[in-house]
Short mmCIF file of N, CA and C and ligand atoms in Angstrom, two decimals:
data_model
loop_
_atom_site.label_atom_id
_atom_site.label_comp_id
_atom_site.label_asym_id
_atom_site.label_seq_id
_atom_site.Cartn_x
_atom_site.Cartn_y
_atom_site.Cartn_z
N UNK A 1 56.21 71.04 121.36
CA UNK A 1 56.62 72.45 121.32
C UNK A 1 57.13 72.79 119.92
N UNK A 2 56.55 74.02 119.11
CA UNK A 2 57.30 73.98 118.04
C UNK A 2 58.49 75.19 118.28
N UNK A 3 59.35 74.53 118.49
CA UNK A 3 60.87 75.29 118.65
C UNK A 3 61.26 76.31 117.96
N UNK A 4 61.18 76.46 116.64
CA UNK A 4 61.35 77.18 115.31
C UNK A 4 60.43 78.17 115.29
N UNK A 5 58.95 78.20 116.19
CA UNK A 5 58.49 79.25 116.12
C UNK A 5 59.20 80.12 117.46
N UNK A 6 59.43 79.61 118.69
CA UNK A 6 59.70 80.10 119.87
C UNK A 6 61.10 81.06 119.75
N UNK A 7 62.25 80.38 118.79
CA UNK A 7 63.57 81.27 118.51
C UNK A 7 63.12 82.19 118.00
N UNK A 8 62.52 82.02 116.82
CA UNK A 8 61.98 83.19 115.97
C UNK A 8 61.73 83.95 116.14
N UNK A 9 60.52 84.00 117.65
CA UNK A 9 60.00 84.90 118.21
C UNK A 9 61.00 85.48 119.06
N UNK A 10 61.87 84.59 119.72
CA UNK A 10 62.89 85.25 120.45
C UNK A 10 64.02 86.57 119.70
N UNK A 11 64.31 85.63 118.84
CA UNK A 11 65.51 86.64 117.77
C UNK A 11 65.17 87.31 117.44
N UNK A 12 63.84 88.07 117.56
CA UNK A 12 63.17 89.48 117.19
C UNK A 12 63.09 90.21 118.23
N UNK A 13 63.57 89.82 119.12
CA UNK A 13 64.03 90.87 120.55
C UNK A 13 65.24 91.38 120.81
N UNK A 14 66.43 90.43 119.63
CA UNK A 14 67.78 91.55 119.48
C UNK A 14 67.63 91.65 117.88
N UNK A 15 67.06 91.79 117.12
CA UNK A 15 66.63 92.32 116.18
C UNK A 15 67.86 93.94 115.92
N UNK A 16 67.15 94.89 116.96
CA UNK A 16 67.40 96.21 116.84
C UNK A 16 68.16 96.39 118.60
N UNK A 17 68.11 95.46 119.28
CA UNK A 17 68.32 95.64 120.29
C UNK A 17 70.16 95.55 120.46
N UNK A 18 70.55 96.14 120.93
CA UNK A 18 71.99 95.57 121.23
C UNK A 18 73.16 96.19 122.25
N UNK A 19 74.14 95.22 122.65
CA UNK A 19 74.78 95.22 123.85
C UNK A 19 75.23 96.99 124.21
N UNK A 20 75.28 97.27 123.61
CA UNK A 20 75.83 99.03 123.83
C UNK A 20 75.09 99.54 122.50
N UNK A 21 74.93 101.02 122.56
CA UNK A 21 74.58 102.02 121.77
C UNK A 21 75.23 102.20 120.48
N UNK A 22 76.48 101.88 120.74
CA UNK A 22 77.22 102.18 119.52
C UNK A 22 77.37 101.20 118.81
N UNK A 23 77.94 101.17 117.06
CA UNK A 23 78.25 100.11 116.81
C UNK A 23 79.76 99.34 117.29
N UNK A 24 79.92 98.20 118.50
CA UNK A 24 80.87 97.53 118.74
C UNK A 24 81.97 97.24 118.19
N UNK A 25 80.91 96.46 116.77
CA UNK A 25 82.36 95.89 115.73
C UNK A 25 83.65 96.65 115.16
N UNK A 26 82.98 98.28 115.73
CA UNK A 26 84.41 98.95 114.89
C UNK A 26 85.39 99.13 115.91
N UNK A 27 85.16 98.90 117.08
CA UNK A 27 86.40 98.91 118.30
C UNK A 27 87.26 97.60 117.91
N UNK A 28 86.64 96.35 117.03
CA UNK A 28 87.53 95.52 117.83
C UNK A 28 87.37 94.45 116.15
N UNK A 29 87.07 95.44 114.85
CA UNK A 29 86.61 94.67 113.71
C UNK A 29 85.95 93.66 113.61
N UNK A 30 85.01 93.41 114.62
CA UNK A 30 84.14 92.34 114.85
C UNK A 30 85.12 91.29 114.98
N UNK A 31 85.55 91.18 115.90
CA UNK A 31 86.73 90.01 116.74
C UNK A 31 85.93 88.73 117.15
N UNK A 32 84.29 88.70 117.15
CA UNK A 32 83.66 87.66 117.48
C UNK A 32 82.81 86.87 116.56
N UNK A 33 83.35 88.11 114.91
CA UNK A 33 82.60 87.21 114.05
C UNK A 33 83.85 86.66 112.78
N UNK A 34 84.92 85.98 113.42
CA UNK A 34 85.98 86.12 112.72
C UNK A 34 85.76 84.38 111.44
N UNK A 35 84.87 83.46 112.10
CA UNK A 35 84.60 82.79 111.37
C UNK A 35 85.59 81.69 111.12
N UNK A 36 86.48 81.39 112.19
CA UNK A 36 87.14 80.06 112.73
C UNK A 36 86.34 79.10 112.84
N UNK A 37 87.57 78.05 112.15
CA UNK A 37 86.96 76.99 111.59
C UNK A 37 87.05 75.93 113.13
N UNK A 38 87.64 76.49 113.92
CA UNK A 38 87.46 75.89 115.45
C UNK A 38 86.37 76.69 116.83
N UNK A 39 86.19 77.49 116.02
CA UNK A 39 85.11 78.14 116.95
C UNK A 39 83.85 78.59 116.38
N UNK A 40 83.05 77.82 117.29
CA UNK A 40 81.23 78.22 116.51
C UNK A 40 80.69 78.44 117.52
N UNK A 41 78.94 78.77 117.52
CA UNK A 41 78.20 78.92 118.50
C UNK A 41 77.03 77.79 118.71
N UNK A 42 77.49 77.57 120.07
CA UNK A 42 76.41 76.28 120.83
C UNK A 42 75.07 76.79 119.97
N UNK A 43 73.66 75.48 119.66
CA UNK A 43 72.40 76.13 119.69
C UNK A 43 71.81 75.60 120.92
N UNK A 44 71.07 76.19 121.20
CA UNK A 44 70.64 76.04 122.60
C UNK A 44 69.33 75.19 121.94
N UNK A 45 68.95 73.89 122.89
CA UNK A 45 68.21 73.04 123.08
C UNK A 45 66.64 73.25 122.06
N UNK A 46 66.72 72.88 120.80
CA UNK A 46 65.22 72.84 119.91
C UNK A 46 65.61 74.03 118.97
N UNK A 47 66.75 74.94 119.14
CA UNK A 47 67.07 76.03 117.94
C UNK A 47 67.52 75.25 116.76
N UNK A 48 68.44 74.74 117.07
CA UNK A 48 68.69 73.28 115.43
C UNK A 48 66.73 73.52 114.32
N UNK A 49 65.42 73.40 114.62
CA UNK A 49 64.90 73.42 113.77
C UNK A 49 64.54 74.63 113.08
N UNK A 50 65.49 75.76 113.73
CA UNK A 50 65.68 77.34 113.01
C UNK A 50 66.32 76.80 111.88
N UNK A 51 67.16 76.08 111.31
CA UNK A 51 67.81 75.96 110.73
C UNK A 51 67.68 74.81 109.66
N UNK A 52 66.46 74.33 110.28
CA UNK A 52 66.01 73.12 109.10
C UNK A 52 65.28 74.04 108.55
N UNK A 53 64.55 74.71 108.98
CA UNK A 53 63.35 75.62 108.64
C UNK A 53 63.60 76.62 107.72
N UNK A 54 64.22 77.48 107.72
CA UNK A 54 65.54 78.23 107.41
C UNK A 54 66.52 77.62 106.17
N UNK A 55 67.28 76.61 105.95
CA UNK A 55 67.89 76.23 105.46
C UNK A 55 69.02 77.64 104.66
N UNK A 56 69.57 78.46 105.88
CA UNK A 56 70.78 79.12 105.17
C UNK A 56 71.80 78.49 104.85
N UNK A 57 72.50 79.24 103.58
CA UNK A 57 73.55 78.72 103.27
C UNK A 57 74.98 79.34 103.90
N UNK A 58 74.59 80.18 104.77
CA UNK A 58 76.01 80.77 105.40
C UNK A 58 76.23 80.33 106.37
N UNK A 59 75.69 79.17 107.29
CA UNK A 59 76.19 78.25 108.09
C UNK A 59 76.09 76.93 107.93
N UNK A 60 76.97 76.59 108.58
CA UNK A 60 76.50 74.48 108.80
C UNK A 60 76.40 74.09 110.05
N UNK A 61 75.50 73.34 110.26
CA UNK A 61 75.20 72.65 111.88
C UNK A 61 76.24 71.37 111.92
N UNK A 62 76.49 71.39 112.32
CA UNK A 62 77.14 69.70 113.30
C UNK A 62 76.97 69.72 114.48
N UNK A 63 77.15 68.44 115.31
CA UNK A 63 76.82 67.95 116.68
C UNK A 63 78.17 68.26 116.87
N UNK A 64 78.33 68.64 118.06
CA UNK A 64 79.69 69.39 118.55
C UNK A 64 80.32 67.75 119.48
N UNK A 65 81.30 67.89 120.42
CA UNK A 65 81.34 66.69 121.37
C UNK A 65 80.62 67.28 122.92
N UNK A 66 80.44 68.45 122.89
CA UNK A 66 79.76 68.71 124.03
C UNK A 66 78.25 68.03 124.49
N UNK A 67 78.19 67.44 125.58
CA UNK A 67 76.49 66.78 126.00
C UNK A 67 76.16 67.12 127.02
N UNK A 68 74.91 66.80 127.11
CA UNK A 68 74.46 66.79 128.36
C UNK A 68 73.12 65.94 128.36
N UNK A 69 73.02 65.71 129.37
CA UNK A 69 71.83 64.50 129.95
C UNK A 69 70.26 65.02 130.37
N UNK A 70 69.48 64.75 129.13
CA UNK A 70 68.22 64.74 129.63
C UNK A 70 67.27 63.71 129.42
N UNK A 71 66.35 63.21 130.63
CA UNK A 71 65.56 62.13 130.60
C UNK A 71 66.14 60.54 130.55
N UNK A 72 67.29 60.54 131.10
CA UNK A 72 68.07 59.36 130.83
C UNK A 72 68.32 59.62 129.14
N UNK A 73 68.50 60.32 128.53
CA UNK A 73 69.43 60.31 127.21
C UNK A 73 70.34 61.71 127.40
N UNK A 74 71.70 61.57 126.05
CA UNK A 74 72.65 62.05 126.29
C UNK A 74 72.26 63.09 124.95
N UNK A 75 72.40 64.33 124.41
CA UNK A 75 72.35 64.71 123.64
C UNK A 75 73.51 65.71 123.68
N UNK A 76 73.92 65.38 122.04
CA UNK A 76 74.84 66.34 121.50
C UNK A 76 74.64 67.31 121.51
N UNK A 77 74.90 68.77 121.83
CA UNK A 77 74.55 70.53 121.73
C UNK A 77 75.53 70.15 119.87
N UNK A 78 74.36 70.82 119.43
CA UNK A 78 74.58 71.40 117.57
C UNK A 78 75.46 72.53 118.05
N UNK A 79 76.26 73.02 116.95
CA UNK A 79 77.27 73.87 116.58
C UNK A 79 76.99 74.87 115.93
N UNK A 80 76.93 75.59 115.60
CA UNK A 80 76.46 76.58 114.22
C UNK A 80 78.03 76.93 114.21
N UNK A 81 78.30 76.73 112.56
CA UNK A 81 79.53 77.35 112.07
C UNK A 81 79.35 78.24 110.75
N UNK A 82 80.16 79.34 111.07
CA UNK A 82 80.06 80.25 109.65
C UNK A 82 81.08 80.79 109.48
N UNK A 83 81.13 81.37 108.05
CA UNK A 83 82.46 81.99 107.61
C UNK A 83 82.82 83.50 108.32
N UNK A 84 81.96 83.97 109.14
CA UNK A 84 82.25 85.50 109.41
C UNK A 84 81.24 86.55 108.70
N UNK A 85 80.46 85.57 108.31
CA UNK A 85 79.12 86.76 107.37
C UNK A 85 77.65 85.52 107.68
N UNK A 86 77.01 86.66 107.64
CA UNK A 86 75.86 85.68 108.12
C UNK A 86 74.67 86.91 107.70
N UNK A 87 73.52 86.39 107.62
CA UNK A 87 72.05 86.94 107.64
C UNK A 87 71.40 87.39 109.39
N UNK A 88 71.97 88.86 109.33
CA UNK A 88 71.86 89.11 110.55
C UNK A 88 70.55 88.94 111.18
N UNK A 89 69.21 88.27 110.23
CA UNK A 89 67.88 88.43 110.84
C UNK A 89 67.68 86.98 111.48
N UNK A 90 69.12 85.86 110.89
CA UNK A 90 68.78 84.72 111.24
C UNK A 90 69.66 84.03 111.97
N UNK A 91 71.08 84.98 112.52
CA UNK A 91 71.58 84.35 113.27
C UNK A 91 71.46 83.76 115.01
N UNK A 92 72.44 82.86 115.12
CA UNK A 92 71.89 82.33 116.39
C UNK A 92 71.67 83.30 117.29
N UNK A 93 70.34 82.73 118.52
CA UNK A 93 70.73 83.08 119.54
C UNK A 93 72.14 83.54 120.37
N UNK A 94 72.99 82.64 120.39
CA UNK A 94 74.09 83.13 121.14
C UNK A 94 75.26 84.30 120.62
N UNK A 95 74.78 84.20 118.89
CA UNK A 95 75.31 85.53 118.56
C UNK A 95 74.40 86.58 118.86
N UNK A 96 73.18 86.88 118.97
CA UNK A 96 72.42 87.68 119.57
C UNK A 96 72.90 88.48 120.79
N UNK A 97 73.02 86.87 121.87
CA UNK A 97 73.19 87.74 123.89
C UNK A 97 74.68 87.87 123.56
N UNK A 98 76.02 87.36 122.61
CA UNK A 98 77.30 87.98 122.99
C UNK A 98 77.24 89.38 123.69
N UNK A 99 78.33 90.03 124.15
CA UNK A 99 78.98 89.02 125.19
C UNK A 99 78.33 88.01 126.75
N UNK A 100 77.12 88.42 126.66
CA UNK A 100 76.26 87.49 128.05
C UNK A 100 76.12 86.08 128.03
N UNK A 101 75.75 85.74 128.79
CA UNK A 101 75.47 84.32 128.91
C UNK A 101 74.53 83.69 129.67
N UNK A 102 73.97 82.79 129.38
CA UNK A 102 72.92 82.25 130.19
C UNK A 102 73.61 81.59 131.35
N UNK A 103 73.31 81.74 132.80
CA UNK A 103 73.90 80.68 133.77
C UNK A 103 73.41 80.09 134.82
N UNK A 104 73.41 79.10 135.32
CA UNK A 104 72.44 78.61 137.04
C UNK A 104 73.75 78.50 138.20
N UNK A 105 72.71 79.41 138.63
CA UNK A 105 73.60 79.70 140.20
C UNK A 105 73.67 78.70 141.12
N UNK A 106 74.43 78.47 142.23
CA UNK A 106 74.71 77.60 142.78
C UNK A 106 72.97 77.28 143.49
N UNK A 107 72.76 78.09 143.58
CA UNK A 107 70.68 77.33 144.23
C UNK A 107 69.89 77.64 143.30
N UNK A 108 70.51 77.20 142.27
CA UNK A 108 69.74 76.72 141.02
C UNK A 108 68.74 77.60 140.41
N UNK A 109 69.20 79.13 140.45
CA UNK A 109 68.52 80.24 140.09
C UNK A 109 68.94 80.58 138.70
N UNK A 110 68.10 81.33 137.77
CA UNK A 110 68.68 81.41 136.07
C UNK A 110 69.27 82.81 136.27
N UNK A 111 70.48 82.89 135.80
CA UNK A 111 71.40 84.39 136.23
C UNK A 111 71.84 84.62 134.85
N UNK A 112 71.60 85.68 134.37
CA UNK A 112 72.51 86.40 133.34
C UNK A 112 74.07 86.90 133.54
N UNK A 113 75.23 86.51 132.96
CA UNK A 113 76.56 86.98 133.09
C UNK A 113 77.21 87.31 132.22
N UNK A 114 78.59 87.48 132.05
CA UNK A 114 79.19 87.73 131.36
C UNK A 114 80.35 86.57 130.81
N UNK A 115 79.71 86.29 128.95
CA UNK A 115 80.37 85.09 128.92
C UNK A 115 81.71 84.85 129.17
N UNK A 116 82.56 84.21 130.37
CA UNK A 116 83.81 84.16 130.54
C UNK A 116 84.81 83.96 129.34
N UNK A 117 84.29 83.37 128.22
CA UNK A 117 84.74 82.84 126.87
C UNK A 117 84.74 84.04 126.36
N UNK A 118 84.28 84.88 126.44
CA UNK A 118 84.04 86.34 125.34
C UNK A 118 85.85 87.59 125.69
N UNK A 119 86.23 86.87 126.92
CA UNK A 119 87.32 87.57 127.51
C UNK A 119 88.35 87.76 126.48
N UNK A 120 88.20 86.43 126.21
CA UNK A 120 89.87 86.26 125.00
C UNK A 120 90.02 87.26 124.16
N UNK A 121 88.51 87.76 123.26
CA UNK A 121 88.20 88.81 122.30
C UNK A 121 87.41 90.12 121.71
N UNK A 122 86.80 90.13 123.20
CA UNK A 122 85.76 91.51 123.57
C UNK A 122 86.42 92.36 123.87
N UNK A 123 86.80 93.31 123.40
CA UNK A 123 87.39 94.68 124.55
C UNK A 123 86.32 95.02 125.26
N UNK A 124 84.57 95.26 125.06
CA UNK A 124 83.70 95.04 126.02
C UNK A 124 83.66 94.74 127.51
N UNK A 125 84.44 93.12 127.34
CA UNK A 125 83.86 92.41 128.00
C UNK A 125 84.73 92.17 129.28
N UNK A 126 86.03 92.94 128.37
CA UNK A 126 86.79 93.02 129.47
C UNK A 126 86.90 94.24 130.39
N UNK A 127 86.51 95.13 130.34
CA UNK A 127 86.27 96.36 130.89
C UNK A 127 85.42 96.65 131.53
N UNK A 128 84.00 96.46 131.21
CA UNK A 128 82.78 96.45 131.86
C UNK A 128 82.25 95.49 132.42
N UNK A 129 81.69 95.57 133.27
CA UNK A 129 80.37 95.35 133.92
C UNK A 129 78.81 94.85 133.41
N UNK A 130 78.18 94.01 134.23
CA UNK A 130 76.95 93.76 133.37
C UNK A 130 76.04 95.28 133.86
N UNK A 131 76.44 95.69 134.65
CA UNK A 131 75.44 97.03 134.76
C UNK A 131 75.58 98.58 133.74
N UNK A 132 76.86 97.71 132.79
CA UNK A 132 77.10 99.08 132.11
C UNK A 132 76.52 99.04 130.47
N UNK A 133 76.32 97.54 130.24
CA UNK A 133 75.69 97.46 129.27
C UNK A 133 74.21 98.31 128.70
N UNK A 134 73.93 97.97 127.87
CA UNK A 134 72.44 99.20 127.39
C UNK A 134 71.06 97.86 128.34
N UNK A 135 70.54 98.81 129.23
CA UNK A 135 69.85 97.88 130.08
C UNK A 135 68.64 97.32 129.37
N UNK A 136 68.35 97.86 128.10
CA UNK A 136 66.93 96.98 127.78
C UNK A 136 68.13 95.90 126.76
N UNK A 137 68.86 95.46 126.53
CA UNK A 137 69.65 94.80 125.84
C UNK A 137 69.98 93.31 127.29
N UNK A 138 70.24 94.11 128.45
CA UNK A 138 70.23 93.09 129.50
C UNK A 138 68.72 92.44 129.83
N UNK A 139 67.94 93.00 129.95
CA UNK A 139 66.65 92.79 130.33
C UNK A 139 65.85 91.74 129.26
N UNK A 140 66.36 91.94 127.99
CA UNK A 140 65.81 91.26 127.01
C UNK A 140 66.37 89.44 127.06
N UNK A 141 68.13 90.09 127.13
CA UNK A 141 68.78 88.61 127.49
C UNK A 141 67.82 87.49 128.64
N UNK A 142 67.38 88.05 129.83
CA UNK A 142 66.87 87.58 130.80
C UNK A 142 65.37 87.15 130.69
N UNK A 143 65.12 88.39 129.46
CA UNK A 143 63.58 87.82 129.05
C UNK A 143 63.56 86.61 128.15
N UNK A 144 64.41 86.32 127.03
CA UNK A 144 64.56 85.45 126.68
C UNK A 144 65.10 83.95 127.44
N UNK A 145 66.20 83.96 128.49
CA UNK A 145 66.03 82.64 129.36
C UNK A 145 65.43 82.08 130.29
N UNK A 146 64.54 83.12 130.61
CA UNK A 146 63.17 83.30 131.81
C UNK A 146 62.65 82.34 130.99
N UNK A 147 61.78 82.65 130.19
CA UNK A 147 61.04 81.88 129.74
C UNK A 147 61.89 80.77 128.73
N UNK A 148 62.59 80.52 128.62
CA UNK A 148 63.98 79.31 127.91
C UNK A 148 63.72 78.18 129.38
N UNK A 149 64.28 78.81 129.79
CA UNK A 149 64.74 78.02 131.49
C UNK A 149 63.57 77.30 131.83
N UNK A 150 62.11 77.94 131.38
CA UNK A 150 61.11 77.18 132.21
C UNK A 150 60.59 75.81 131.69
N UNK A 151 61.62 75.38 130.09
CA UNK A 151 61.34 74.21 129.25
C UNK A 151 62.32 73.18 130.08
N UNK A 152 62.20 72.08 130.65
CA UNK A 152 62.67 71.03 131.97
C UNK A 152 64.44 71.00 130.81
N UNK A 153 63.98 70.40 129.39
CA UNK A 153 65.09 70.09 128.45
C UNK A 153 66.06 71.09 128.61
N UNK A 154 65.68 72.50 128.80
CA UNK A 154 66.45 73.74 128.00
C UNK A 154 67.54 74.11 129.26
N UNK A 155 66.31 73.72 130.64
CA UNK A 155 67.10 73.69 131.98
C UNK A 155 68.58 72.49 132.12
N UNK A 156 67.60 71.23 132.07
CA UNK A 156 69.23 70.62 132.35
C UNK A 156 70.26 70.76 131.23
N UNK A 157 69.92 71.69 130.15
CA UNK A 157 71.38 72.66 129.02
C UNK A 157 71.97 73.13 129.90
N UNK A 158 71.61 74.00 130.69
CA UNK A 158 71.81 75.18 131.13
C UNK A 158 72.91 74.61 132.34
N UNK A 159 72.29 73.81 133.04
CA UNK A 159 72.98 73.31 133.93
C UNK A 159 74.55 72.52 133.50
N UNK A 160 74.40 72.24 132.39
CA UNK A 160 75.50 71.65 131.74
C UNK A 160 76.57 72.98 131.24
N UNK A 161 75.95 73.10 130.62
CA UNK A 161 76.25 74.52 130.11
C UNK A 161 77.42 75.68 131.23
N UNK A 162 76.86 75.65 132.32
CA UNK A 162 77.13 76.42 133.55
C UNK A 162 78.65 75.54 133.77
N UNK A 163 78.22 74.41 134.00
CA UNK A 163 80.01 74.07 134.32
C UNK A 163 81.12 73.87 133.22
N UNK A 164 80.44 74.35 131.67
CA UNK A 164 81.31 74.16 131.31
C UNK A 164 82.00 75.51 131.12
N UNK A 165 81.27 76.89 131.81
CA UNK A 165 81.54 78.14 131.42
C UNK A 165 82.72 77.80 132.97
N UNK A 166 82.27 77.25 133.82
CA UNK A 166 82.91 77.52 134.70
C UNK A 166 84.17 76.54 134.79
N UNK A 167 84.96 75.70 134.48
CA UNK A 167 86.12 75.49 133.81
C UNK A 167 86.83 76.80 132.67
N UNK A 168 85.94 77.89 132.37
CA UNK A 168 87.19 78.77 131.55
C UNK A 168 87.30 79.69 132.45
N UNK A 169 86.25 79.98 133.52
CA UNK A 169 86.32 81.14 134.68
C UNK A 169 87.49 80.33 135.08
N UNK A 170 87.80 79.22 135.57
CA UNK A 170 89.28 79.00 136.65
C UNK A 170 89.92 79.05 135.86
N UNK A 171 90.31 79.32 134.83
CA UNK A 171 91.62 79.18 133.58
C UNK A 171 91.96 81.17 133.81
N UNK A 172 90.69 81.99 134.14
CA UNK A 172 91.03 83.35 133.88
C UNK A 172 91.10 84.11 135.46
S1 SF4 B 201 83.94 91.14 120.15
FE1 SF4 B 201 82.69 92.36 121.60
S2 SF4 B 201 83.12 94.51 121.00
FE2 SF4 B 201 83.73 93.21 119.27
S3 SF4 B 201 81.90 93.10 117.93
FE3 SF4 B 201 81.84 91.30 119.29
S4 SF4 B 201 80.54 92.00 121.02
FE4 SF4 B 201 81.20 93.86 119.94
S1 SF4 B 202 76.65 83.91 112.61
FE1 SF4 B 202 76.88 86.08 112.18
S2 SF4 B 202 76.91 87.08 114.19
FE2 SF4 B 202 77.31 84.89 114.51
S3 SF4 B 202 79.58 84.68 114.49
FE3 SF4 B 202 78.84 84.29 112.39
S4 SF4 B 202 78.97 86.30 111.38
FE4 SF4 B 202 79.04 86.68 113.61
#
């Protein structure tokens, strides 16, 4: 699979697309791109070769301690870290779906939500609803893990992924 073409193609679906109509960042001075040196964004399973490919200089990858298990091996989820400025045509996926999230439901269905992690610093995210968002902005999120979800690797992420969103849901 070449991975680096598949994001690519993906990240051109929030391109112009985005969570509400307005611009966000001025409610809340972009509170999610503050560029803590303890908080980055997961890459989701084969996005790491966006970034070989790519080679920007406004982030750095590292292997985070987060894993998960595929094929009898354990793999590290990469990190993307940046200072709070970035090349908006090349940032991650997960800065893309903020505040959503990819998730698997208890019968193992792919569900779009609202990232429980985004609570601490969205005024968004705390107010609304996923039905209040701009609906081709939801629809796109779902188009992108529809077809994410159907790679076996990207699935057992996801599944990992899911419980670790769900340890900050019981904290809130
Ligand atoms: S924290 Fe929420 S409201 Fe603020 S810029 Fe990010 S997505 Fe928009
Ligand atoms: S990569 Fe860009 S969009 Fe993502 S947190 Fe950093 S500045 Fe914000």
């Amino acid at each position: 699979m070449n991975s680096a073409y598949i994001y690519l193609q993906l990240y051109r679906l929030f391109d112009e697309c985005t969570p509400v109509a307005a611009d966000c960042g001025q409610l809340c001075g972009s509170a999610c791109c503050r560029g803590d040196e303890d908080d980055g964004m997961y890459l989701f399973p084969g996005e790491s070769s966006v970034y070989k490919l790519l080679s920007p200089d406004w982030v750095r990858i590292e292997p985070s301690d987060f894993c998960y298990e595929y094929a009898g091996k354990s793999y590290n989820v990469p990190i993307a870290l940046c200072k709070g400025e970035c090349d908006r045509y090349q940032r991650p996926l997960a800065c893309r779906i903020f505040p959503l999230t990819p998730y698997i439901s208890d019968d193992g269905r792919g569900e779009i939500r609202i990232d429980p992690r985004s609570r601490r610093m969205c005024p968004m995210s705390r107010v609304m609803e996923l039905e209040d968002f701009e609906l081709s902005f939801v629809r796109n999120v779902k188009k992108a893990f529809t077809l994410l979800a159907k790679n076996k690797q990207v699935y057992a992420f996801l599944q990992e992924y899911t419980k670790y969103l769900k340890e900050f849901e019981r904290f809130l």
